[in-house]
Amino acid sequence: MPVQAIRTTSTARNGVGAFILQCKRLDFHYCDHWGSSKGMNTFLRSPLLPRFAAAHPQIQIHISPRPNTHPIIRGLYINGREKVICVRNLEKEQILQKCELLRDATGEKVKRPKGGRVVGSLNESVRGVWDPYHGGNKEIFGGRIVGAGR
Amino acid sequence: MAPTNRIGAIASRAPVRIASRPSYVCLQCRLVSSQAVHKSNPSSIYLPSRRHASGFINTEKWRKKIWGSENPPGQEDPYGAPGVLDQRAEERVVVEPESAKQVDTDEEELDDVEDYKRATTWEGLERVGYSSWGKEQFNMLHPFEGFMDPKLESREKIVVAVHRALVEVFALKQAGLPLVMDYDAGDVFLDNVDDFLLRLAKEAKFEIDATGEWRLVLEKQELEGDIIGSITPRADVDEDEEGDVEDTEEREKGEDLTEGEQSEEMVQKEDEDACRLAASSPATEPQAVETESLADYESSHHPSAEGPPTLSSIPDHVLLPEDNNWRNMSLEDPEIKFAVLKRVMQLTGTRIPDPVIADIKNTKLLLSHLLKKTKAKKLAENLVAGEAADLPNVQILERRYTFVHKEKELGRWKMIEQELEKRGLPVPGRRIRRTSPERVQN
């Protein structure tokens, strides 16, 4: 009998078909009075913000004063979570970087990969997870497998 | 017997030198020894019973030296006698019973009036002087009305106002009259403000004459009469009731003195001239103001009493002066500068600050100050006027984004409001009006 192919369906992944930007809204809060808001005020007045807003029509941009506090940017995501970055004393270019950071993020909590690993992934390992029973067995002491090979 | 207290112990160990006059002895020791000594031999010992400098030192001698006179001011014995406050207290005690007697007599008089029953508690009595007393009623009856006109925003109107001020000042100067103007006499005098302003725009021009001075040139002479008439101060004869006698006396005196000074154009308007000239002399002006009652002042001098007084319903660009020579005029002469600036401030409703007044040398600088755009104080104003506001995905709020805003966006606010009202709870976003005690009583 010929080998039968395993029937699988393609796993749905954002970007495989259409890409949906996870950031749905960015709130910019500034203060007219505090000095830490100077960079933010400059950013809002400059063409950087309108350019960013025009480049991302899927993101709702909301600008409002938040008096007597440091300036913040709040990003709201499709998974319902939000990320807030305080941009006190930053220049307008740095604030733009923070906007891009928020745009590129999902709403997921920032976690380290588990178990001391360096890289986490949704994909299975390409060559399989190691087990002692397959590959590189050594015969020592008359046939008994003492150490598993490489 | 050994004395138990410390003072007594010291006194017993080191007896005080009583025989000679002590240089310093503390009060306790003195008291103790005085008690001891008095019992034995009161007459031979000198010990002051009160601890005053006047007891030890001849203060009179030193006071005379300090003040340099035989009779130094102040009390005779400032250290010995009771102080000023004590003396006043004694005086008050003497005075009080007399005033108390007067109150009794007043009360007796009141009791004689029919239908009057003196209250023993404060229930039901009119309450006066609590924190919001009179404020609400006063504010509604007398809403605040400033003395200056509302500030002009339109550029054309400001230019027209400056031109008009110049025309008025130069008209007075060329007629040889003092540069004194009435604030809004034009409302009463001019039948048609629009027509007057149009004529000013077309016919009033400025030229430099042979001597190098600026002159106002009018195409029609009757316009000069209208201009001067519109700024002539006038005292209200009909409206004054109480102050009338004094006013008319002053005016009569004014008329007698100033007949000789009247120019030909002013013959028709005798009363107004007399009023103005009388008013312009410093002695009469303050008196005329004082005798006007408050109501008369409000009705005659109020800027908005007869609608927007100075600038009219014609579109602004039509009223711009045709000739632009006046923009180069110098304002170096202090009299003219003062009169022009004062009139400009009245017409535009803006106050020109003193350092700017000092810097204004010509009309151009004046116009540039009045026409310059003030920076927006709030960033929100800039943003609303900027590029970002046009984008469909951008929302700009001028006020803080609150819980109410959020709930309104989500569509839950109506329900929240209804539920709060149902439970009688305060609704956020609504001002709570405090009730006055008077209302609470009623």
XYZ file of N, CA, C and O in Angstrom, chain A residues 25 29-30 32 41 44-45 50 53-54 56-57 59-67, chain B residues 376-383 387-388 391 393-401 409:
168
model
N -5.545 50.798 19.300
C -5.712 52.199 19.696
C -4.488 52.672 20.447
O -3.914 51.932 21.245
N -1.289 61.112 26.035
C -1.651 62.058 27.085
C -0.483 62.982 27.349
O 0.645 62.521 27.519
N -0.776 64.292 27.407
C 0.277 65.278 27.605
C -0.163 66.248 28.699
O -1.307 66.205 29.153
N 0.044 70.513 29.635
C 0.418 71.844 29.144
C 1.452 72.502 30.030
O 2.171 73.400 29.602
N 4.827 67.306 23.750
C 4.097 68.400 23.109
C 4.689 68.716 21.742
O 3.967 68.959 20.770
N 3.628 66.070 19.312
C 2.233 66.191 18.881
C 2.054 67.318 17.878
O 1.236 67.240 16.976
N 2.866 68.373 18.050
C 2.747 69.509 17.127
C 3.450 69.235 15.802
O 3.103 69.798 14.791
N 1.069 63.173 12.634
C 0.136 62.982 11.514
C 0.638 61.940 10.511
O -0.160 61.179 9.951
N -0.030 58.553 12.022
C -1.467 58.272 12.011
C -1.950 57.945 10.603
O -2.788 57.052 10.409
N -1.419 58.660 9.637
C -1.834 58.410 8.251
C -1.315 57.063 7.774
O -1.979 56.371 6.987
N -1.009 54.443 9.522
C -1.709 53.327 10.188
C -3.162 53.694 10.406
O -3.584 54.014 11.519
N -3.972 53.639 9.357
C -5.377 54.005 9.524
C -6.150 53.011 10.387
O -7.249 53.318 10.841
N -5.192 52.029 13.283
C -4.982 52.356 14.700
C -5.739 53.647 15.009
O -5.584 54.650 14.314
N -6.541 53.604 16.077
C -7.278 54.794 16.502
C -6.354 55.639 17.379
O -5.856 55.175 18.386
N -6.137 56.882 16.971
C -5.224 57.769 17.720
C -6.090 58.732 18.527
O -6.973 59.393 17.978
N -5.799 58.803 19.807
C -6.611 59.624 20.697
C -5.676 60.531 21.484
O -4.790 60.049 22.173
N -5.872 61.840 21.374
C -4.961 62.788 22.037
C -5.772 63.591 23.041
O -6.786 64.208 22.685
N -5.344 63.608 24.302
C -6.060 64.414 25.291
C -5.100 64.863 26.380
O -4.115 64.176 26.659
N -5.377 65.999 27.007
C -4.509 66.458 28.082
C -4.732 65.627 29.340
O -5.844 65.184 29.624
N -3.636 65.450 30.072
C -3.744 64.782 31.369
C -2.945 65.679 32.317
O -1.729 65.508 32.478
N -3.600 66.673 32.881
C -2.858 67.736 33.560
C -2.108 67.250 34.791
O -2.545 66.330 35.479
N -1.228 80.329 21.060
C -2.255 79.564 21.768
C -1.705 79.097 23.107
O -0.608 78.571 23.185
N -2.472 79.306 24.168
C -1.984 78.934 25.489
C -2.057 77.434 25.700
O -1.242 76.847 26.383
N -3.080 76.845 25.129
C -3.226 75.403 25.311
C -2.793 74.692 24.044
O -3.091 75.136 22.937
N -2.131 73.565 24.210
C -1.707 72.772 23.060
C -2.905 72.301 22.261
O -2.850 72.173 21.036
N -4.003 72.038 22.945
C -5.190 71.509 22.269
C -5.659 72.445 21.156
O -6.113 71.988 20.101
N -5.535 73.743 21.387
C -5.959 74.694 20.336
C -5.100 74.536 19.098
O -5.603 74.575 17.973
N -3.788 74.361 19.320
C -2.882 74.142 18.185
C -3.209 72.856 17.452
O -3.205 72.793 16.226
N -3.492 71.821 18.212
C -3.734 70.514 17.602
C -5.004 70.521 16.782
O -5.058 69.959 15.690
N -2.691 69.507 11.279
C -2.978 68.496 10.247
C -3.679 67.279 10.816
O -4.496 66.658 10.151
N -3.273 66.916 12.035
C -3.756 65.652 12.589
C -5.267 65.641 12.735
O -5.889 64.585 12.641
N -7.440 63.922 9.990
C -7.400 62.482 9.730
C -8.588 61.792 10.388
O -8.973 62.149 11.502
N -8.829 58.816 11.675
C -8.576 57.966 12.841
C -8.018 58.724 14.031
O -7.599 58.116 15.005
N -8.031 60.052 13.963
C -7.472 60.851 15.053
C -8.585 61.596 15.765
O -9.420 62.227 15.130
N -8.570 61.490 17.122
C -9.538 62.232 17.946
C -8.761 63.127 18.873
O -7.854 62.648 19.563
N -9.127 64.408 18.918
C -8.420 65.336 19.815
C -9.411 65.885 20.820
O -10.448 66.428 20.449
N -9.084 65.713 22.098
C -9.949 66.224 23.158
C -9.285 67.444 23.773
O -8.070 67.459 23.965
N -10.104 68.426 24.129
C -9.541 69.613 24.774
C -9.513 69.476 26.281
O -8.806 70.194 26.959
N -10.312 68.572 26.782
C -10.334 68.386 28.234
C -9.906 66.966 28.558
O -9.838 66.103 27.696
N -9.694 66.744 29.808
C -9.194 65.469 30.277
C -10.175 64.347 29.946
O -11.383 64.500 30.081
N -9.636 63.223 29.565
C -10.432 62.044 29.213
C -10.805 61.332 30.506
O -9.960 60.801 31.216
N -18.237 56.396 25.266
C -17.745 55.731 24.050
C -18.224 54.298 23.984
O -18.581 53.788 22.916
